[in-house]
Structures are given as structure tokens and as C-alpha cells.
PDB file of C-alpha atoms in Angstrom:
ATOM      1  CA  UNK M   1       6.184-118.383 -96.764  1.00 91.00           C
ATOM      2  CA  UNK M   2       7.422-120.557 -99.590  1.00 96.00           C
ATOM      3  CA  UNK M   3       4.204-122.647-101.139  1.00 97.00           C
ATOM      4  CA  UNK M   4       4.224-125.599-102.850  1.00 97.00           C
ATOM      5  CA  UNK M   5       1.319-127.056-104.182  1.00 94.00           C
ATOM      6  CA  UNK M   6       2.186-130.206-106.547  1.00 96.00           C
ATOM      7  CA  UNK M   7       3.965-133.290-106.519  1.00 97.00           C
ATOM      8  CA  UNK M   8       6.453-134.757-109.274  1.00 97.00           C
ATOM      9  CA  UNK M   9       6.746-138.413-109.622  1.00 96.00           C
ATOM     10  CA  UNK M  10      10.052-140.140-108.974  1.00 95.00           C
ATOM     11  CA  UNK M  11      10.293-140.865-112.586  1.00 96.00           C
ATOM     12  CA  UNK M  12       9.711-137.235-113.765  1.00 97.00           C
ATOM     13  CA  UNK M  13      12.078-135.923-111.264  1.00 97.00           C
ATOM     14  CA  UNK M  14      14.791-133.522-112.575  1.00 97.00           C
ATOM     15  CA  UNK M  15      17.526-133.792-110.588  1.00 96.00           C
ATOM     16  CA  UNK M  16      19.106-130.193-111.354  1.00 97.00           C
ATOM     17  CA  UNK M  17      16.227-128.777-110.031  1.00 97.00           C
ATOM     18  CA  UNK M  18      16.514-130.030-106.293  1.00 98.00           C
ATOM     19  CA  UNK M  19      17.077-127.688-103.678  1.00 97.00           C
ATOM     20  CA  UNK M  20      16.547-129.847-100.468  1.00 98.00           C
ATOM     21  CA  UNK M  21      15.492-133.177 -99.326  1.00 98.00           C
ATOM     22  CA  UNK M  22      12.973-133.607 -96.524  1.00 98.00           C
ATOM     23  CA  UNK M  23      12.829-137.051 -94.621  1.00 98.00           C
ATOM     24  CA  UNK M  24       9.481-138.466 -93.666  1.00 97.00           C
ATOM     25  CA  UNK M  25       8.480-141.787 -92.571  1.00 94.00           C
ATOM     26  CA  UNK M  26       4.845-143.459 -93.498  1.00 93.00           C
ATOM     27  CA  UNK M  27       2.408-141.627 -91.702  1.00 90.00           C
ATOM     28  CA  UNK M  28       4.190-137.971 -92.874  1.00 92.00           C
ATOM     29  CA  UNK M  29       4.322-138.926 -96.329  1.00 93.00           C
ATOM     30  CA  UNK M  30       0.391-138.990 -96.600  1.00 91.00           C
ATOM     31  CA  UNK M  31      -0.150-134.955 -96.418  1.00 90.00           C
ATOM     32  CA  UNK M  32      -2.355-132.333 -98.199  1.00 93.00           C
ATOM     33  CA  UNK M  33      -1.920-129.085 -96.182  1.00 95.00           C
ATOM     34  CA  UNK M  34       1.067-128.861 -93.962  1.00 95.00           C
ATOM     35  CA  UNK M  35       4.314-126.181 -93.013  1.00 96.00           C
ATOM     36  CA  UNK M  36       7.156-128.965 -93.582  1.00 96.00           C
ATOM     37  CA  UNK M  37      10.906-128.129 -92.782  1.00 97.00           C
ATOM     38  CA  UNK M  38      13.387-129.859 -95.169  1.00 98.00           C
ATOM     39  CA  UNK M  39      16.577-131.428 -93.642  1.00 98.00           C
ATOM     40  CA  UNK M  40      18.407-128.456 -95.511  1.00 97.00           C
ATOM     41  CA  UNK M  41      16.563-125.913 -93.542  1.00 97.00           C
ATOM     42  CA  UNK M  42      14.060-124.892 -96.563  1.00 97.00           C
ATOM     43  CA  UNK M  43      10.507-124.158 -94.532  1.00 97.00           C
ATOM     44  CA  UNK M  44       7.482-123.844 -97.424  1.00 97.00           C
ATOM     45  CA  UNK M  45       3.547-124.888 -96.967  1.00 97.00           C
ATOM     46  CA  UNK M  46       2.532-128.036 -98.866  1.00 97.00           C
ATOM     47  CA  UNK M  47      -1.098-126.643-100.242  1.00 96.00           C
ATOM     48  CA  UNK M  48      -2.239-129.784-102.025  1.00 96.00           C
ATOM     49  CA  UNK M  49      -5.709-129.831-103.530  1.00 95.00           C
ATOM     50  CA  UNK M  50      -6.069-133.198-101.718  1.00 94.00           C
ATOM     51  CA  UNK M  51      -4.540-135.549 -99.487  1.00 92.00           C
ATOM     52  CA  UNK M  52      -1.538-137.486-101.807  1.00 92.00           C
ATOM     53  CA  UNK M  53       1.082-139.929-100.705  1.00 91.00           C
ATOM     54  CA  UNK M  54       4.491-138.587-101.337  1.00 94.00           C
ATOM     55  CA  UNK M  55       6.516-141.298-102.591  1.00 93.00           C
ATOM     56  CA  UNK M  56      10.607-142.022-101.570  1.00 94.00           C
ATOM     57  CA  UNK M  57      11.936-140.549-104.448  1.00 96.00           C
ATOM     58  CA  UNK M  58       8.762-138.426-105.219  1.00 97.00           C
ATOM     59  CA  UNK M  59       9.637-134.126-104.995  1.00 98.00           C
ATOM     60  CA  UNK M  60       7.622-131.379-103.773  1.00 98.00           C
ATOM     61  CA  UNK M  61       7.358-128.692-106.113  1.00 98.00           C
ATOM     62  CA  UNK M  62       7.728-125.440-104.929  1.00 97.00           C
ATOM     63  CA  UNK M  63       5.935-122.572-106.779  1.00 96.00           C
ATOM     64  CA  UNK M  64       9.459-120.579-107.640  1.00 95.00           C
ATOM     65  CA  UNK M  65       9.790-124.173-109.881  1.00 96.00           C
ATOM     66  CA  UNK M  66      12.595-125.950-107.466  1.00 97.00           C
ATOM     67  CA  UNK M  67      12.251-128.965-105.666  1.00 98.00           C
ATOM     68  CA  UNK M  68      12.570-130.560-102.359  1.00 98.00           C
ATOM     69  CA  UNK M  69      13.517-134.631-103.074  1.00 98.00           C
ATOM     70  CA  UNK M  70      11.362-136.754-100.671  1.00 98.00           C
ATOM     71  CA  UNK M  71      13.212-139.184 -99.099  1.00 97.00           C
ATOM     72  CA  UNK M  72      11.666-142.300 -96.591  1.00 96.00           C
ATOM     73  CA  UNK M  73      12.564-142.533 -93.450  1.00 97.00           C
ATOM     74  CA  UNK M  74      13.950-145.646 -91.599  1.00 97.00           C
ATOM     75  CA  UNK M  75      11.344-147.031 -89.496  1.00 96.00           C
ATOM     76  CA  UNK M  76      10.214-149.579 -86.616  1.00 97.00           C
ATOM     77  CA  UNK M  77       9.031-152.154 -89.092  1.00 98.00           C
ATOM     78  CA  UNK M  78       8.087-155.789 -88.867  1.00 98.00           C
ATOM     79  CA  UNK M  79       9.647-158.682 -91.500  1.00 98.00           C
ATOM     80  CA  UNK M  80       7.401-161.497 -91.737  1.00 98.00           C
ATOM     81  CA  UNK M  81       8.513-164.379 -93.413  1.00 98.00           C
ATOM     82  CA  UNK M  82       7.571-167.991 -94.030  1.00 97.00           C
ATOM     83  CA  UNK M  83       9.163-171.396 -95.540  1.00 94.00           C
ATOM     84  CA  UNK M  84       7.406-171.179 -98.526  1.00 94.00           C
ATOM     85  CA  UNK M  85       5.656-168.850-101.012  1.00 94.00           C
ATOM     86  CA  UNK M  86       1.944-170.251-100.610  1.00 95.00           C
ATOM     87  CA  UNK M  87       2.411-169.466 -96.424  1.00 96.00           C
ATOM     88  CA  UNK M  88       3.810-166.183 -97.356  1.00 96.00           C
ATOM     89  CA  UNK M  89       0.853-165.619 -99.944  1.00 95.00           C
ATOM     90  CA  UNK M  90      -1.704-166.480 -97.241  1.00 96.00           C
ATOM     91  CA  UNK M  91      -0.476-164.367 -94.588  1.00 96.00           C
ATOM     92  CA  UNK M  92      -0.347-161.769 -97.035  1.00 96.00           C
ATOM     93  CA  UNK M  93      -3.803-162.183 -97.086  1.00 96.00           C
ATOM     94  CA  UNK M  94      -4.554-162.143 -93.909  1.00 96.00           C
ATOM     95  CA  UNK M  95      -2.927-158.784 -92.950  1.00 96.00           C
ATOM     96  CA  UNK M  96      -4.148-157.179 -96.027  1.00 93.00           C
ATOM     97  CA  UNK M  97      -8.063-158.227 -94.499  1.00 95.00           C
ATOM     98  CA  UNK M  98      -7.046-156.256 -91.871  1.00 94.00           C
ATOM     99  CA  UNK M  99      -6.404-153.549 -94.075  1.00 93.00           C
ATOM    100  CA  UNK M 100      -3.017-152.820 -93.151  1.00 94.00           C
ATOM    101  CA  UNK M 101      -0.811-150.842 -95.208  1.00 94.00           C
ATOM    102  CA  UNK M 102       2.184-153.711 -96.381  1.00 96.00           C
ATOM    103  CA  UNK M 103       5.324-153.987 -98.295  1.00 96.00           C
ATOM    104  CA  UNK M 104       5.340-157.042-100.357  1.00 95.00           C
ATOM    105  CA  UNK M 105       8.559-158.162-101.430  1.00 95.00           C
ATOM    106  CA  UNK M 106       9.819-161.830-103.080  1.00 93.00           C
ATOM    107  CA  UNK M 107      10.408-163.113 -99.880  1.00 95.00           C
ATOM    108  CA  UNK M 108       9.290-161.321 -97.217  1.00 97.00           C
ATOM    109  CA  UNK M 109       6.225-159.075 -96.047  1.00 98.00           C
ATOM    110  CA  UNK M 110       7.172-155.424 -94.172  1.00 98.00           C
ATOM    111  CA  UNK M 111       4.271-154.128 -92.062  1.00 97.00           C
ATOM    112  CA  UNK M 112       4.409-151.343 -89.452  1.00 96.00           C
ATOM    113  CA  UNK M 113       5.368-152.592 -85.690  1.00 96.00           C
ATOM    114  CA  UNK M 114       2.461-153.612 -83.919  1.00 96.00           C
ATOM    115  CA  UNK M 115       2.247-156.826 -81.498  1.00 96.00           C
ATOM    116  CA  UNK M 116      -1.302-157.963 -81.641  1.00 96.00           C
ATOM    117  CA  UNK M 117      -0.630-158.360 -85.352  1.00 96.00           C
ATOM    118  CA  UNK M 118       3.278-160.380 -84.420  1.00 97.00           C
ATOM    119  CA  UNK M 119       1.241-162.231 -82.161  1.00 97.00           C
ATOM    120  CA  UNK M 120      -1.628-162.995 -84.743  1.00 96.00           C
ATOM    121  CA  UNK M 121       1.479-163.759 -87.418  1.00 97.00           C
ATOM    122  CA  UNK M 122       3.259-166.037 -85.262  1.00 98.00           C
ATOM    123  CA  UNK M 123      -0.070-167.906 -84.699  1.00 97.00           C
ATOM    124  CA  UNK M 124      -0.427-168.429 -88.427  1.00 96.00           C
ATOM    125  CA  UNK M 125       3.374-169.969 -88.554  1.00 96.00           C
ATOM    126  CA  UNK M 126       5.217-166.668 -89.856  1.00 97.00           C
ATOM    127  CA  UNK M 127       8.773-165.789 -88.743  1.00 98.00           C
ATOM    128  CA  UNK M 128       9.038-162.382 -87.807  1.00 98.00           C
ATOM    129  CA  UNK M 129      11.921-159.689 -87.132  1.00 98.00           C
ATOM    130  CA  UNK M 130      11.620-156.359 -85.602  1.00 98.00           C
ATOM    131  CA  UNK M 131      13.774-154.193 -88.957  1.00 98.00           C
ATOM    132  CA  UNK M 132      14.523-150.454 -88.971  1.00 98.00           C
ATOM    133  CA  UNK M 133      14.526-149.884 -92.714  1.00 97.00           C
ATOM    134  CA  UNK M 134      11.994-147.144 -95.003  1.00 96.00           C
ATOM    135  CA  UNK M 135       8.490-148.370 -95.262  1.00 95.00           C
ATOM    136  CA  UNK M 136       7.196-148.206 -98.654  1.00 92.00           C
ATOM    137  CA  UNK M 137       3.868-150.323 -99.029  1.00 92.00           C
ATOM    138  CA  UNK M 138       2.126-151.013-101.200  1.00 88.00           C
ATOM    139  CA  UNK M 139      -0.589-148.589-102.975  1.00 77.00           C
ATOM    140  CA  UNK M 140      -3.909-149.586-102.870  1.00 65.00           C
ATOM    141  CA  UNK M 141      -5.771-151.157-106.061  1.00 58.00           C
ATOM    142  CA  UNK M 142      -8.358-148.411-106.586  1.00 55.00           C
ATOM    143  CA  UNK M 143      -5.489-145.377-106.279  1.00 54.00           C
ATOM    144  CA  UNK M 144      -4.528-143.871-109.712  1.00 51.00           C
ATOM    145  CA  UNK M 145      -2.645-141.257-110.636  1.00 48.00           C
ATOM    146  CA  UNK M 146      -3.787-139.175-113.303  1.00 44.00           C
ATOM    147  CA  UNK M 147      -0.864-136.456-113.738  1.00 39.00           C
ATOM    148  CA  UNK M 148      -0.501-135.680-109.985  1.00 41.00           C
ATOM    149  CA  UNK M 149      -4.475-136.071-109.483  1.00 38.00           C
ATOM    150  CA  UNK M 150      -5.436-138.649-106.659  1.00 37.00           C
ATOM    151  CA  UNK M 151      -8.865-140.521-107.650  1.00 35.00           C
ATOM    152  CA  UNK M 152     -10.299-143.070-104.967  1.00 36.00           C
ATOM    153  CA  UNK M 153     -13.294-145.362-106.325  1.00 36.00           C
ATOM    154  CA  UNK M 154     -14.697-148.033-103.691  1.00 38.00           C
ATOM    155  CA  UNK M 155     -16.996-150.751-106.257  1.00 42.00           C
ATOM    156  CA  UNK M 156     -17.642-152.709-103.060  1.00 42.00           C
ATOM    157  CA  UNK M 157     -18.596-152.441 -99.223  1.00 43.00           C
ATOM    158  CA  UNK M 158     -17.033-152.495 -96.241  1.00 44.00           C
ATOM    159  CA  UNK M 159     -20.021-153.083 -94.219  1.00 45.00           C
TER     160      UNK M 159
END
């Protein structure tokens, strides 16, 4: 089987070098060892060191030196909007101390479907509208890339 055991940025992609694209939503895009299928048909074993987050846009290199372009899949999502920018800022807030993965955009906050958290939303004075769009959130302050490595450093509890 066809390995493939690194991932290139978006912004170091070379296009002439893509072979296939493989659709994933959220939760598929967070991998370390897996036997994906691209939409082309390409089959190859994703042999990461450690769990990464491929990126919309991001490619899977595959050890012959081509590359499978990773593309985001629409979703289920939730829009949340407000009035204004502070109520918008605050529920931000809110969801993220829930620690729910968001999209932050100028106007509106994506989050994956879930109705406790609507509910919650809608009890803080958001808007909200059930989207089908990709879900790219937002990466979390202590990830860092360091040429493809994935470092996680906690400086605080979460007791």
C-alpha cells in the first residue's frame, strides 16, 4: 500500500505535484494513522508520527513525492450571530469556555450543530442558522507548527 507520512502546508503546496484530492469534514481532518481513499480513487496509509490537523488546502504527501490536495467538506454547521460586535465577542467567549472548536469570522461565529449549545446561544440573545458550508475553526493558542511538527504546551489547568 501507498504510505504517506507528512503533511505540506497550504502555502507550500505545489500544485504540479497533486495527484488526487480527498474530502474530509472536521472530525476526519484530525488523523495520525489511517487507510484514507481519495475522491480520485488513490488508497495510501497516512503514517503520521502524531496526530495533526490537515488543513483545507493542506496535502498529504505521499512517499513516491506526489500529493493528495485536502479539501473540507461541507458540513451541518451552526451561524451564530448578534447585533453588535461586543454580543458577538461575548458569546464567543462563552462557547470557547466550553471548549468548542469555532470559526470566528467578522460577523459571525460557525460552531458544529449541536442544540443544547443553540439553546444555550439563543438564551444569551444570539441569532442562529443551521448552514451547510466547510468547517474550518479556529487552531488553538498553544498549537505550533514547527515544519510539519505538532507541539502542544498546557501553562495552566483544567481542573
Amino acid at each position: 500500500m501507498i504510505r504517506a507520512s507528512s503533511i505540506i502546508r497550504r502555502d507550500a503546496v505545489d500544485a504540479d505535484r497533486i495527484v488526487d484530492v480527498i474530502t474530509l469534514d472536521h472530525g476526519d481532518r484530525h488523523r495520525r494513522r489511517i487507510v484514507l481513499n481519495a475522491d480520485g480513487g488513490t488508497a495510501f496509509l497516512l503514517d503520521l508520527d502524531r496526530a495533526d490537523i490537515l488543513e483545507d488546502g493542506d496535502a498529504i504527501r505521499l512517499d513516491s513525492g506526489w500529493l493528495v490536495e485536502v479539501k473540507a467538506a461541507s458540513e451541518r454547521l451552526v451561524e451564530v450571530t448578534t447585533a453588535g460586535t461586543l454580543e458577538l465577542l461575548t458569546l464567543a467567549w462563552h462557547i470557547g469556555n466550553r471548549h468548542v472548536p469555532a470559526e470566528i469570522a467578522d460577523d459571525a461565529i460557525y460552531i458544529a450543530y449541536d442544540h443544547v449549545l443553540i439553546d444555550m446561544l439563543h438564551g444569551l440573545g444570539a441569532r442562529t442558522r443551521i448552514v451547510e458550508r466547510p468547517f474550518r475553526p479556529v487552531r488553538g493558542a498553544y498549537h505550533h507548527h514547527d515544519h510539519g511538527a505538532h507541539t502542544h504546551h498546557h501553562g495552566h489547568s483544567h481542573g
